[in-house]
Each structure stands twice: as C-alpha cells, then as structure tokens.
Coordinates of C-alpha atoms in Angstrom, one line a residue:
M284 CA 96.9 93.2 117.1
K285 CA 97.3 92.9 120.8
K286 CA 98.0 89.1 120.5
W287 CA 101.0 89.8 118.1
I288 CA 102.3 92.4 120.3
N289 CA 102.3 90.1 123.2
A290 CA 104.0 87.3 121.0
L291 CA 106.5 89.8 119.9
S292 CA 107.1 91.0 123.7
R293 CA 108.0 87.4 124.5
L294 CA 110.7 87.1 122.0
G295 CA 114.3 86.9 123.0
L296 CA 116.9 89.6 122.0
F297 CA 118.3 87.6 118.9
P298 CA 114.9 87.3 117.1
K299 CA 113.8 90.9 117.9
L300 CA 117.1 92.3 116.6
F301 CA 116.9 90.1 113.6
L302 CA 113.3 90.8 112.9
V303 CA 114.0 94.6 113.0
M304 CA 116.9 94.2 110.9
V305 CA 114.7 92.2 108.5
I306 CA 111.8 94.6 108.2
S307 CA 114.5 97.7 108.2
I308 CA 116.4 96.2 105.1
V309 CA 113.2 95.2 103.3
L310 CA 111.6 98.7 104.0
V311 CA 114.7 100.5 102.8
S312 CA 115.2 98.3 100.0
V313 CA 111.6 98.7 98.7
L314 CA 111.7 102.4 99.3
I315 CA 114.9 102.7 97.3
L316 CA 113.5 100.7 94.5
W317 CA 110.3 102.6 94.5
T318 CA 112.2 105.8 94.4
T319 CA 114.4 104.8 91.7
I320 CA 111.4 103.8 89.7
H321 CA 109.3 106.9 90.5
M322 CA 112.2 109.0 89.7
S323 CA 113.3 107.2 86.4
T324 CA 109.5 107.4 85.5
R325 CA 109.3 111.0 86.1
L326 CA 112.7 111.7 84.3
F327 CA 111.6 109.4 81.3
T328 CA 108.2 111.3 81.2
E329 CA 110.0 114.7 81.2
T330 CA 112.5 113.7 78.9
F331 CA 110.1 111.8 76.5
S332 CA 107.9 114.6 76.3
I333 CA 110.7 117.1 75.2
T334 CA 112.0 114.5 72.8
N335 CA 108.6 113.7 71.3
S336 CA 107.5 117.2 71.1
K337 CA 110.4 117.8 68.7
V338 CA 109.2 114.5 66.8
L339 CA 105.6 116.0 66.7
N340 CA 107.1 119.1 65.3
Q341 CA 108.9 117.0 62.6
I342 CA 105.7 115.2 61.7
K343 CA 104.0 118.3 61.5
T344 CA 106.6 119.7 59.0
N345 CA 106.2 116.6 57.0
F346 CA 102.3 117.3 56.9
E347 CA 102.9 120.9 56.0
S348 CA 105.2 119.8 53.1
F349 CA 102.5 117.7 51.9
N350 CA 100.0 120.5 52.3
D351 CA 102.2 122.8 50.2
A352 CA 102.4 120.2 47.3
I353 CA 98.7 119.8 47.4
A354 CA 98.2 123.5 47.5
A355 CA 100.6 123.7 44.4
V356 CA 98.5 121.2 42.6
A357 CA 95.3 123.0 43.4
N358 CA 96.8 126.3 42.2
N359 CA 98.1 124.8 38.9
V360 CA 94.9 123.2 38.2
S361 CA 92.8 126.4 38.6
Q362 CA 95.2 128.5 36.5
S363 CA 95.2 125.7 33.6
G364 CA 93.0 126.9 30.9
S365 CA 93.0 123.6 29.2
I366 CA 91.6 121.7 32.3
R367 CA 89.0 124.6 32.9
G368 CA 87.9 124.4 29.1
F369 CA 87.7 120.5 29.7
L370 CA 85.3 120.9 32.6
S371 CA 83.3 123.8 31.5
E372 CA 83.0 123.5 27.7
G373 CA 79.8 121.9 26.3
E374 CA 79.6 119.1 23.9
G375 CA 81.1 119.7 20.4
D376 CA 82.5 117.7 17.6
S377 CA 84.8 114.7 18.2
L378 CA 87.7 116.5 16.9
T379 CA 87.2 119.4 19.3
M380 CA 86.6 117.1 22.2
A381 CA 89.7 115.2 21.3
K382 CA 91.9 118.4 21.4
S383 CA 90.2 119.3 24.6
Y384 CA 91.2 116.0 26.3
Y385 CA 94.5 116.0 25.0
H386 CA 95.6 119.2 26.3
M387 CA 93.9 118.6 29.6
R388 CA 95.9 115.4 29.7
E389 CA 99.1 117.1 29.0
A390 CA 98.4 119.6 32.0
M391 CA 97.5 117.0 34.4
D392 CA 100.5 114.9 33.7
R393 CA 102.6 118.1 34.2
I394 CA 100.7 118.7 37.4
Q395 CA 101.1 115.2 38.8
T396 CA 104.8 115.5 38.6
I397 CA 104.5 117.9 41.5
T398 CA 103.2 115.0 43.9
E399 CA 105.4 112.4 42.4
S400 CA 107.0 111.7 45.7
Y401 CA 103.6 111.0 47.2
E402 CA 101.5 108.3 46.2
V403 CA 98.1 110.0 45.5
G404 CA 95.3 110.2 43.1
I405 CA 94.2 113.5 41.4
T406 CA 90.6 113.6 40.3
I407 CA 88.8 116.6 38.6
S408 CA 85.1 116.7 38.1
G409 CA 83.4 119.7 36.0
I410 CA 79.8 121.0 36.0
N411 CA 79.6 119.6 32.5
G412 CA 79.7 116.1 33.8
R413 CA 83.2 115.3 32.6
T414 CA 85.7 113.7 35.2
Y415 CA 89.3 112.8 35.0
S416 CA 91.4 110.8 37.5
T417 CA 95.0 109.8 37.6
D418 CA 94.1 106.8 39.5
R419 CA 90.6 105.5 39.0
S420 CA 90.9 103.3 42.2
H421 CA 90.8 106.2 44.4
L422 CA 87.5 107.7 43.5
S423 CA 85.7 105.2 41.0
M424 CA 82.2 106.8 41.0
S425 CA 80.0 109.1 38.8
V426 CA 79.9 112.7 39.0
D427 CA 76.5 112.6 40.7
D428 CA 77.8 110.2 43.3
L429 CA 81.0 112.6 43.9
K430 CA 78.2 115.6 44.4
Q431 CA 76.7 113.7 47.1
M432 CA 80.1 112.9 49.1
P433 CA 80.2 114.8 52.5
I434 CA 83.8 116.0 51.3
T435 CA 82.3 117.8 48.3
M436 CA 79.5 119.4 50.1
E437 CA 81.9 120.7 52.9
A438 CA 84.1 122.0 50.0
T439 CA 81.3 123.7 48.4
K440 CA 80.5 125.7 51.5
L441 CA 84.0 127.1 51.7
P442 CA 85.1 127.7 48.0
S443 CA 88.2 129.4 48.9
R444 CA 89.8 126.9 51.3
L445 CA 91.4 123.6 50.5
I446 CA 89.4 121.0 52.7
F447 CA 91.0 117.9 54.0
D448 CA 88.9 115.0 55.2
D449 CA 88.7 111.3 55.4
Y450 CA 86.2 108.9 54.0
R451 CA 85.7 105.2 53.4
L452 CA 86.4 103.4 50.1
D453 CA 84.3 100.5 49.5
E454 CA 85.9 97.9 47.5
G455 CA 85.2 94.2 46.8
S456 CA 87.5 93.0 49.2
G457 CA 86.4 95.3 52.1
S458 CA 86.5 99.1 52.8
E459 CA 89.6 101.1 53.0
Q460 CA 90.2 104.6 54.9
M461 CA 91.1 107.3 52.6
I462 CA 92.5 110.8 53.0
S463 CA 91.2 113.5 50.7
A464 CA 92.1 117.0 50.1
T465 CA 89.1 118.8 48.1
K466 CA 89.0 122.3 46.3
V467 CA 86.4 124.1 44.5
L468 CA 87.5 125.3 41.1
T469 CA 86.3 128.7 40.4
N470 CA 86.6 131.1 37.4
R471 CA 88.4 133.9 38.9
S472 CA 87.2 136.6 36.4
Q473 CA 83.5 135.8 36.8
G474 CA 83.8 134.0 40.3
S475 CA 81.6 131.1 39.1
M476 CA 82.3 127.5 39.9
Y477 CA 83.3 125.1 37.0
G478 CA 84.4 122.1 39.0
M479 CA 86.2 120.3 41.9
L480 CA 89.5 119.0 42.6
Y481 CA 90.2 115.9 44.8
V482 CA 93.6 114.8 45.7
T483 CA 93.3 111.4 47.5
M484 CA 95.6 109.2 49.4
R485 CA 95.3 105.8 50.8
E486 CA 95.6 105.8 54.6
R487 CA 98.4 103.2 54.6
M488 CA 100.4 105.8 52.4
F489 CA 99.2 108.5 54.6
R490 CA 101.3 106.8 57.4
Q491 CA 104.8 107.6 55.6
F492 CA 104.6 111.1 57.4
Y493 CA 105.0 109.5 60.8
S494 CA 105.6 105.7 60.7
S495 CA 109.4 106.3 60.9
F496 CA 108.8 108.0 64.2
T497 CA 106.8 105.2 65.9
S498 CA 108.0 102.2 67.9
R499 CA 106.7 99.6 70.4
G500 CA 104.5 101.3 72.8
N501 CA 105.2 104.6 70.9
D502 CA 102.1 105.2 68.8
V503 CA 100.9 108.0 66.6
V504 CA 97.3 108.7 66.1
I505 CA 95.7 111.2 63.6
L506 CA 92.4 112.2 65.2
N507 CA 89.7 114.5 63.4
E508 CA 87.7 117.1 65.1
N509 CA 84.9 114.5 65.8
G510 CA 87.1 112.3 67.8
E511 CA 87.6 109.7 65.0
I512 CA 90.9 108.1 64.5
V513 CA 91.7 109.0 60.7
S514 CA 95.1 107.2 60.8
S515 CA 97.3 105.4 63.1
N516 CA 100.3 102.9 63.0
R517 CA 97.9 100.9 65.0
E518 CA 95.4 99.4 62.5
D519 CA 93.1 98.3 65.2
W520 CA 92.4 101.8 66.5
I521 CA 91.5 103.1 63.0
G522 CA 87.9 104.2 62.6
T523 CA 87.3 104.0 66.3
R524 CA 86.0 107.2 68.3
Q525 CA 87.9 108.4 71.1
L526 CA 86.4 111.3 72.6
E527 CA 88.5 111.1 75.8
L528 CA 91.8 111.4 73.8
L529 CA 90.1 114.2 71.9
S530 CA 89.4 116.2 75.0
Y531 CA 93.2 115.8 76.1
A532 CA 94.3 116.9 72.6
R533 CA 92.0 120.1 72.7
Q534 CA 93.2 120.8 76.3
M535 CA 96.8 120.6 75.2
S536 CA 96.1 122.6 72.2
N537 CA 94.4 125.3 74.4
D538 CA 97.1 125.3 77.1
N539 CA 100.1 124.8 74.9
S540 CA 101.2 122.1 77.4
K541 CA 104.0 119.5 76.6
G542 CA 102.0 116.6 77.6
V543 CA 99.8 115.0 80.1
N544 CA 99.6 111.6 82.2
A545 CA 96.4 109.7 81.2
H546 CA 94.6 106.5 81.1
V547 CA 93.5 106.1 77.4
M548 CA 93.3 103.3 75.0
D549 CA 93.0 100.9 78.1
Q550 CA 96.6 101.7 79.1
D551 CA 98.6 104.3 81.3
S552 CA 100.2 106.7 78.8
V553 CA 101.9 110.0 78.1
V554 CA 99.9 111.8 75.6
L555 CA 101.4 114.7 73.4
S556 CA 99.4 116.6 70.7
E557 CA 99.9 118.9 68.1
Y558 CA 96.7 120.7 66.1
L559 CA 97.2 121.0 62.2
P560 CA 94.7 123.7 61.5
I561 CA 95.1 123.3 57.7
Y562 CA 94.0 119.7 57.9
R563 CA 91.7 120.2 60.9
F564 CA 93.6 117.0 62.4
Y565 CA 95.3 116.5 65.7
I566 CA 98.6 114.7 65.8
V567 CA 98.5 112.8 69.0
N568 CA 101.3 110.8 70.3
V569 CA 100.3 108.1 72.7
V570 CA 103.4 106.6 74.7
D571 CA 102.4 103.2 76.8
K572 CA 104.3 103.8 80.0
E573 CA 104.5 100.2 81.0
Q574 CA 106.0 99.2 77.5
A575 CA 108.3 102.1 77.3
M576 CA 109.7 101.8 80.9
G577 CA 110.1 98.0 80.2
Q578 CA 112.4 99.2 77.5
L579 CA 114.2 101.6 79.8
L580 CA 114.0 99.6 83.0
D581 CA 114.1 95.6 82.9
M582 CA 112.1 95.4 86.1
K583 CA 112.6 91.4 86.3
T584 CA 116.3 91.9 86.3
I585 CA 115.9 94.9 88.8
V586 CA 113.7 92.8 91.2
L587 CA 116.2 89.8 91.1
I588 CA 119.1 91.9 91.8
C589 CA 117.4 93.6 94.7
T590 CA 116.1 90.2 96.0
A591 CA 119.6 88.9 95.7
I592 CA 121.1 91.9 97.6
V593 CA 118.3 91.7 100.4
A594 CA 119.0 87.9 100.8
G595 CA 122.7 88.7 101.1
A596 CA 122.2 91.3 103.6
L597 CA 119.8 89.2 105.7
V598 CA 122.4 86.3 105.9
L599 CA 125.0 88.7 106.9
V600 CA 123.0 90.4 109.4
F601 CA 121.7 86.8 110.7
L602 CA 125.5 85.9 111.1
I603 CA 126.6 89.1 112.8
T604 CA 123.5 89.4 115.0
N605 CA 123.9 85.8 116.1
Q606 CA 127.3 86.3 116.9
I607 CA 126.8 89.6 118.8
T608 CA 123.8 88.1 121.1
K609 CA 125.4 84.5 121.2
S610 CA 127.2 85.4 124.5
L611 CA 124.4 87.3 125.9
R612 CA 122.2 84.4 125.4
R613 CA 124.7 82.1 127.1
L614 CA 125.0 84.5 129.9
V615 CA 121.1 84.7 130.3
K616 CA 120.8 80.9 130.2
Q617 CA 123.6 80.6 133.0
M618 CA 122.0 83.1 134.9
S619 CA 118.6 81.5 135.1
N620 CA 120.4 78.5 136.6
I621 CA 121.1 80.6 139.8
T622 CA 117.4 80.3 140.8
K623 CA 118.1 76.4 140.8
S624 CA 120.6 77.0 143.3
D625 CA 123.5 76.1 140.8
L626 CA 126.5 78.5 141.7
D627 CA 129.2 76.3 139.4
N628 CA 127.8 77.6 136.1
Y629 CA 130.8 79.8 135.2
I630 CA 130.7 81.5 131.8
P631 CA 133.5 81.4 129.3
V632 CA 134.7 85.1 128.6
S633 CA 134.1 85.6 124.9
G634 CA 132.1 87.7 122.4
S635 CA 132.1 91.5 122.2
Y636 CA 133.6 93.9 124.7
E637 CA 130.2 94.3 126.6
S638 CA 129.7 90.7 126.5
R639 CA 133.1 89.9 128.1
Q640 CA 132.6 92.9 130.6
L641 CA 129.2 91.2 131.7
S642 CA 131.0 87.7 131.8
H643 CA 133.6 89.0 134.1
A644 CA 131.0 90.7 136.2
Y645 CA 128.8 87.4 136.4
N646 CA 131.9 85.2 137.1
Y647 CA 133.1 87.5 139.9
M648 CA 129.4 87.7 141.4
L649 CA 129.4 83.9 141.5
D650 CA 132.9 83.8 143.2
E651 CA 131.4 86.2 145.9
L652 CA 128.3 84.1 146.2
H653 CA 130.5 81.1 146.8
D654 CA 132.2 82.8 149.5
Y655 CA 129.2 84.3 151.1
V656 CA 127.4 80.9 151.1
D657 CA 130.5 79.0 152.5
Q658 CA 130.7 81.5 155.2
L659 CA 127.0 81.5 155.9
V660 CA 127.0 77.7 156.1
L661 CA 130.1 77.7 158.4
T662 CA 128.6 80.4 160.7
Q663 CA 125.2 78.6 160.9
R664 CA 127.2 75.3 161.7
E665 CA 129.3 76.9 164.4
Q666 CA 126.1 78.4 165.7
R667 CA 124.2 75.1 165.9
N668 CA 127.3 73.5 167.3
A669 CA 127.6 76.1 169.9
E670 CA 124.0 75.8 170.8
L671 CA 124.3 72.1 170.9
A672 CA 127.3 72.0 173.0
A673 CA 125.6 74.6 175.3
L674 CA 122.6 72.7 175.6
Q675 CA 124.7 69.5 176.3
S676 CA 126.5 71.2 179.3
Q677 CA 123.3 72.0 180.7
I678 CA 122.3 68.3 181.8
N679 CA 119.2 68.3 183.9
P680 CA 120.5 68.5 187.5
H681 CA 117.4 66.6 188.8
F682 CA 117.9 63.7 186.4
L683 CA 121.4 63.3 187.7
Y684 CA 120.3 63.7 191.5
N685 CA 117.4 61.3 191.1
T686 CA 119.6 58.7 189.5
L687 CA 122.3 58.9 191.9
A688 CA 119.6 58.9 194.7
S689 CA 118.3 55.8 193.2
V690 CA 121.8 54.2 193.3
K691 CA 122.1 55.0 196.8
V692 CA 119.1 53.2 197.6
L693 CA 120.2 50.2 195.8
V694 CA 123.4 50.1 197.8
Q695 CA 121.7 50.6 201.1
Q696 CA 119.4 47.6 200.0
G697 CA 122.5 45.5 199.3
N698 CA 121.7 45.2 195.5
K699 CA 125.3 46.2 194.6
D700 CA 125.1 44.5 191.2
R701 CA 122.1 46.5 190.2
A702 CA 123.6 49.6 191.5
A703 CA 126.9 48.9 189.6
E704 CA 124.9 48.3 186.4
T705 CA 123.0 51.7 186.9
I706 CA 126.1 53.5 187.4
N707 CA 127.9 52.0 184.1
A708 CA 124.8 53.0 182.2
L709 CA 125.0 56.4 183.5
I710 CA 128.7 56.8 182.6
S711 CA 128.1 55.7 179.2
L712 CA 125.3 58.0 178.7
L713 CA 127.1 60.8 179.8
Q714 CA 130.2 59.9 177.6
N715 CA 127.9 60.0 174.7
T716 CA 126.2 63.3 175.6
I717 CA 129.3 65.5 176.4
S718 CA 131.7 64.3 173.7
D719 CA 132.2 66.1 170.2
V720 CA 128.7 66.9 168.9
S721 CA 130.0 66.8 165.2
E722 CA 130.8 63.1 165.5
T723 CA 128.4 60.5 164.3
V724 CA 127.8 57.0 165.6
T725 CA 126.5 54.0 164.2
V726 CA 123.0 52.8 164.6
E727 CA 124.2 50.0 166.8
Q728 CA 125.9 52.5 168.9
E729 CA 122.8 54.8 169.1
V730 CA 120.6 52.2 170.0
E731 CA 122.9 50.9 172.7
N732 CA 122.9 54.3 174.3
L733 CA 119.2 54.4 174.1
K734 CA 118.9 51.3 175.8
N735 CA 121.2 52.7 178.7
Y736 CA 118.9 55.7 178.9
V737 CA 115.6 53.4 179.2
F738 CA 117.4 51.3 181.8
I739 CA 118.1 54.4 183.9
N740 CA 114.4 55.6 183.7
H741 CA 113.4 52.0 184.9
V742 CA 115.6 52.1 187.6
R743 CA 114.2 55.7 188.6
Y744 CA 110.5 55.2 187.8
G745 CA 109.7 51.8 187.4
G746 CA 109.0 49.7 184.5
R747 CA 105.3 50.9 183.7
I748 CA 106.6 52.2 180.4
K749 CA 108.1 49.5 178.3
A750 CA 110.7 50.2 175.2
A751 CA 110.9 47.8 172.2
F752 CA 113.7 48.2 169.6
Y753 CA 113.4 46.8 165.8
I754 CA 116.6 47.2 163.9
S755 CA 116.9 46.0 160.6
P756 CA 120.3 44.0 160.4
D757 CA 121.5 45.8 157.2
C758 CA 121.1 49.2 159.0
T759 CA 123.4 48.6 162.0
H760 CA 126.6 50.0 160.2
Y761 CA 125.1 53.2 159.1
H762 CA 126.0 56.4 161.0
V763 CA 123.7 58.7 162.3
P764 CA 124.3 62.0 164.3
K765 CA 124.7 61.8 168.1
L766 CA 121.5 62.6 170.1
V767 CA 119.1 62.5 166.9
I768 CA 116.7 59.7 168.5
Q769 CA 117.3 60.2 172.3
P770 CA 115.1 63.3 172.4
F771 CA 111.9 61.8 171.0
I772 CA 112.3 58.8 173.7
E773 CA 112.6 61.3 176.4
N774 CA 109.7 63.1 175.1
A775 CA 107.7 60.1 175.1
F776 CA 108.6 58.9 178.7
F777 CA 107.7 62.1 180.2
H778 CA 104.8 63.5 178.2
A779 CA 103.1 60.5 176.4
F780 CA 101.8 58.7 179.3
I781 CA 100.1 61.5 181.6
K782 CA 96.4 59.9 181.4
K783 CA 97.5 56.4 180.8
D784 CA 99.4 54.6 183.5
T785 CA 101.2 52.0 181.1
G786 CA 102.4 51.8 177.5
T787 CA 105.0 50.9 175.1
I788 CA 107.5 52.9 173.1
H789 CA 108.6 51.2 169.9
V790 CA 111.8 52.2 168.0
M791 CA 112.5 51.0 164.4
V792 CA 115.2 51.6 162.0
S793 CA 115.0 50.5 158.5
R794 CA 116.1 51.5 155.0
A795 CA 114.1 52.9 152.2
G796 CA 115.7 53.6 148.9
E797 CA 118.6 55.7 149.5
S798 CA 117.3 57.0 153.0
L799 CA 117.5 55.8 156.5
I800 CA 114.2 55.8 158.4
C801 CA 114.1 56.0 162.0
E802 CA 110.6 55.7 163.6
I803 CA 109.6 56.2 167.4
M804 CA 106.1 55.3 168.1
D805 CA 104.0 55.3 171.4
N806 CA 100.6 54.3 172.2
G807 CA 100.1 57.0 174.8
D808 CA 97.8 60.0 175.1
G809 CA 98.4 61.6 171.8
I810 CA 98.8 65.5 171.1
E811 CA 95.8 67.6 171.3
G812 CA 95.3 70.3 168.6
F813 CA 98.3 68.8 166.5
S814 CA 97.7 68.3 162.8
M815 CA 98.7 65.2 161.0
G816 CA 102.0 65.0 159.2
E817 CA 103.6 68.3 160.5
S818 CA 107.3 68.5 159.8
L819 CA 108.3 71.2 162.3
P820 CA 106.6 69.8 165.5
N821 CA 105.7 72.5 168.3
P822 CA 103.7 70.5 170.8
K823 CA 102.1 72.1 174.0
N824 CA 104.0 72.2 177.1
N825 CA 107.2 71.2 175.2
R826 CA 110.2 71.6 177.3
Q827 CA 113.7 70.6 177.1
L828 CA 114.3 67.3 178.8
F829 CA 117.6 65.6 180.1
S830 CA 120.0 66.9 177.4
G831 CA 118.2 70.0 176.6
I832 CA 118.1 69.2 173.1
G833 CA 114.5 70.0 171.7
I834 CA 112.5 68.4 168.9
R835 CA 112.7 71.4 166.6
N836 CA 116.5 71.8 167.2
V837 CA 116.9 68.0 166.0
H838 CA 114.9 68.9 162.9
D839 CA 116.9 72.0 162.0
R840 CA 120.3 70.4 162.8
I841 CA 119.4 67.5 160.2
Q842 CA 118.2 69.9 157.5
L843 CA 121.5 72.0 158.1
L844 CA 123.6 68.9 157.8
Y845 CA 122.0 67.3 154.9
G846 CA 119.4 69.3 153.2
T847 CA 115.7 69.8 152.8
P848 CA 115.0 66.3 151.8
Y849 CA 115.8 65.1 155.4
G850 CA 114.3 66.1 158.6
V851 CA 111.5 65.1 161.2
T852 CA 107.8 64.7 160.6
I853 CA 105.3 63.8 163.2
M854 CA 101.8 62.3 163.1
S855 CA 99.5 62.3 166.1
T856 CA 96.1 61.0 167.2
P857 CA 94.6 62.0 170.3
G858 CA 94.0 58.9 172.6
E859 CA 95.9 56.5 170.3
G860 CA 99.5 57.8 170.2
T861 CA 102.3 59.6 168.3
R862 CA 104.6 58.5 165.7
V863 CA 107.7 60.5 165.0
T864 CA 109.7 59.8 161.7
V865 CA 113.5 60.8 161.1
T866 CA 114.7 60.7 157.9
L867 CA 118.4 60.5 157.1
P868 CA 120.9 59.9 154.5
L869 CA 122.7 56.4 154.2
I870 CA 126.0 57.5 155.8
T871 CA 128.5 54.7 156.0
Q872 CA 131.5 56.5 157.7

C-alpha cells in the first residue's frame, strides 16, 4: 500500500487530476446504477407483491368455485334415493337390479352436468360392493382397493367433511398425479354409512385454475400440509418435498404478510402464499427475481449505455484536464530550466486565466533576473577592473629603484648599449602594465613582454635563473588577457629558487581542442604542504610582486571573463618544482 501511495505522490498534476476524475466518474456511475437497480428491484417487489396478491385471490376464487361445484355434486349424490338404493341394496332379481342401475345412471348423468365445465371423474362405491364411475380411467380399482386408499381412510375419519387430497395413479405408461375430493355417504335418518363419493381430476387439468396467471419466472405451486408439491406449472417440481417453502407459506399465513424475499428452489425469489382451508392446500406464488427483473430491466443494455456514458465522460475529462494543465506543465518545465542557468526560456502566455497570470509573472521574473544578472556582472567587472587598475598603479618602487640603479651602473661602466637596452625593456614593460586592463594582446605580444621582464631581472640579479619559451606556431595569433602569465614567472623568480642557486623556468603555449593552454614550469624548490592539482592556489608566503597582481586574482579574473571551465590549476612537488596551467578560450580578436 505504501508503495502505491509513493508512486501516486510522484505523479504530475495532470495524471492525478485525471485519475481522480476517472475514479469519481466510475464510482458515481456504479453508485447511480446500483441505486437505480436497487430501487427498481424494491419497487418491483412491492408492486409485484400487491399485484400478485390480487392474482392469488383470483386463483383462490377459482378453487372456491370448483369446491362449490364439488359440494353440489356431493349434496346431490347424498340426496338421491336411487343412488343410495344402488349402493346399499342387496342382490335381487335381474329386473330389479337393472331398474336400480338405470335409475342410478340417470341420477349420475344429471349430477355430472354440474361439473361439465371441469374435466373430472365421479366415482361412487357402496357397502354392498357395487361401484360406478363416469370415467373409469381415474379410479380403475376394486372396492377393496378403494377402501385401502389413504384418501378413503382419511375421509372415513371425518364423515361430515369433503376431504381433498392427492394420490398417484399408476398407468401402463407411467404414473400421474391426481387430485381427489372424497366424501362419506351416510343415511341422514339413521346416520349409517352406505358408500363413498370420489370426485377426481388429473393434475394437468387441475392447473386450469391458475395456469393463465403464470409466466416465465412467475410460477405457482400447490403445496399440501406435508410440504409436497401437489400441482405446479413447473412439472419438474411436482412430487418434490419443499419444507423450506412450506415454512414460508405457514409464516405468511400466520402473519398475514404480503410476501417475503427468500432463496428457494435454488433461486432468489419473491414468495407469496394463500391458504385454502377447504382443500388444506397452500397456493404459493414463486417469482424468480433474476428472470422477472430481466424482463423489467435489460441489464446488458443498461451496462452498455452506462459504459458508453462513462467512456464519453472520460474522453471529455481527459481533453479538458489536458487543456487546463497543459500550460501549467509547460510552466513547470520552463521553470526547471532556471536551475540550468537558462534564463531565456520565456513562456507563451496562453491557457486559463490563472495560467496566463502565472506566465506573465514568470516572464516578468525572467526579465528581472536578466537585469539583475547583467547588473551584477557589470558591477563585478567594474570592481575587478578597478582592483586591477589600482594594483597596476602600485608598481613596486624597489623594482623601479633597483632597475634604474642597474642602468646607472651600466652607464658609469660605459656600457651604454646595455643600459639603453635595459631602459627600452623597462619602457615596453611599463607601457603594457599601465595601459587599459580590459584589452587583450596576442600570445606573441605577451611573450615579448615576458622576455622584457626576464631581461630586466637578469640585469638586476644575474643569470642564475634561466627562462625558456616554447610557443606553438599556430597559437601566436590568439589573444590573451594582459598580465595573465607574468605573475607566475614573477612568482617563480622570487620564490621558486630559495634553496637552489640555479634553475630554469619553462613557458609553453599550445592548443588543446577549443582551449588555449599556457604552462609555466620550474625545477625549483616546490611548495611545502600544497596538494596536487589545486585550482585556487594559496601558497605560503605569497605576496604581490612587481605589478601587484596575485595568483588568485588571475584565476578569478579568467573565470569572471570566460566562465568556470577556464582558470588556473597548480601542481607542485617539494624538491622537484611547480607546474602552473592557465586554461583560456581560443580568442582571435
């Protein structure tokens, strides 16, 4: 988690804004979709519960109408003397038996018209062993078998009631679920039982009471008090035992509730129920939420529409966010270049109001920085020039006194040519020293100036310290700042040969790539405590000599004029000597 947070913190403004917008749009879309589906499901459940409650009442009315017809049949059968006589009389002559059968048949035909709208079979069975059925396929069994049937034994226990129950009818092609209404036939005057009445209906015909109210995902189940499904529009459910469904049906019957949400029959459903006390059946309406909601809400279409809306919103957000942050990203990129000393990256003023204001402020800051840097460079240059001019004006009086004294001695000795040569060298040296410090001279002119300085020192102190010059022919035309090499030769003359009596100073000028390399090497005493390769020399006992221009002053002057890649580096080894390297750009004018 911390890794993800760190990765997010390193993202730029545009990715962060876009990510936030993506998450927000997706969350809002999912929340709206979930809320819509949830509210639709809730509304559907409530509406469906109300509607299907009325449907169940209609189905209940159909069953009650059927019960009224069965009750009328039972009442007419029990009141018919010809039927009672057929079921209770003993064996007589054939004529009497034929008359009895004929009158019974006429009565049964009249009674059968009561149920002509229902496809039922009416069967009567008497204590004398006689039976009659309007449809022998419903109950094709003997009197003894009928007596052993559970429906017969249950009706016998309650002789005053019309008992509804179900049974399986075994046929050659298989078994079929049957619904039976059973009634004990009794002699009212004597209270004795003389027969049984069976009104039977095939389960597939029993469905006519509710089949018009079913649809895909909207199923009806007739459940007995044992939890067995007696009838249903779903044939695969018939005969199965559903105790969980029975418990919901009993709960709704006791609580008079409209319906419950439950997971039954391996599906999330809305369950509604009505109890039929006459039949001792529960009418249970099982509504598959998934199928019903699929008909109400086309989830695939809704998801596709939501996806298209989210995709369109994301594209729009991407374009708007990119346009808003584009100027800010450009501003950040340009501002980062300031650390690279690039002060010319002005930003085009565009974008939103805030971006334009920032761009104006940034460009104004660059202008101010330009002015400040230019003023600072000018001030430093003027300061350096002033320092250099002041130092140049402080020509060492001892140097002039000793040089003039040497000239006087040469004149007294009659060596006028040597004296004149010395005076000419001094004049040339003073001209190069006192003139405009901002000027540059060619390498050839600078070397000539150095030779004059060496010549004067030889006149004054003798020739114990030699000087040798090695100038590359292709470097003589390049320009160098005045007095950039002379301080190092002066330093070598007066400090490099304290312990040693004699030595040589080598001056070499060459080109390396796009740089001019000036090297001053001596084989003198070296510098104690001086590390190798220092770029800002600070040797012990360093003092300004002749022109007063110190070594550090030369280094700072070069970097001020040409930048940090250029300057002075010194390498020194005690007892072996010192090498000074002055790196300059190639200046042709």
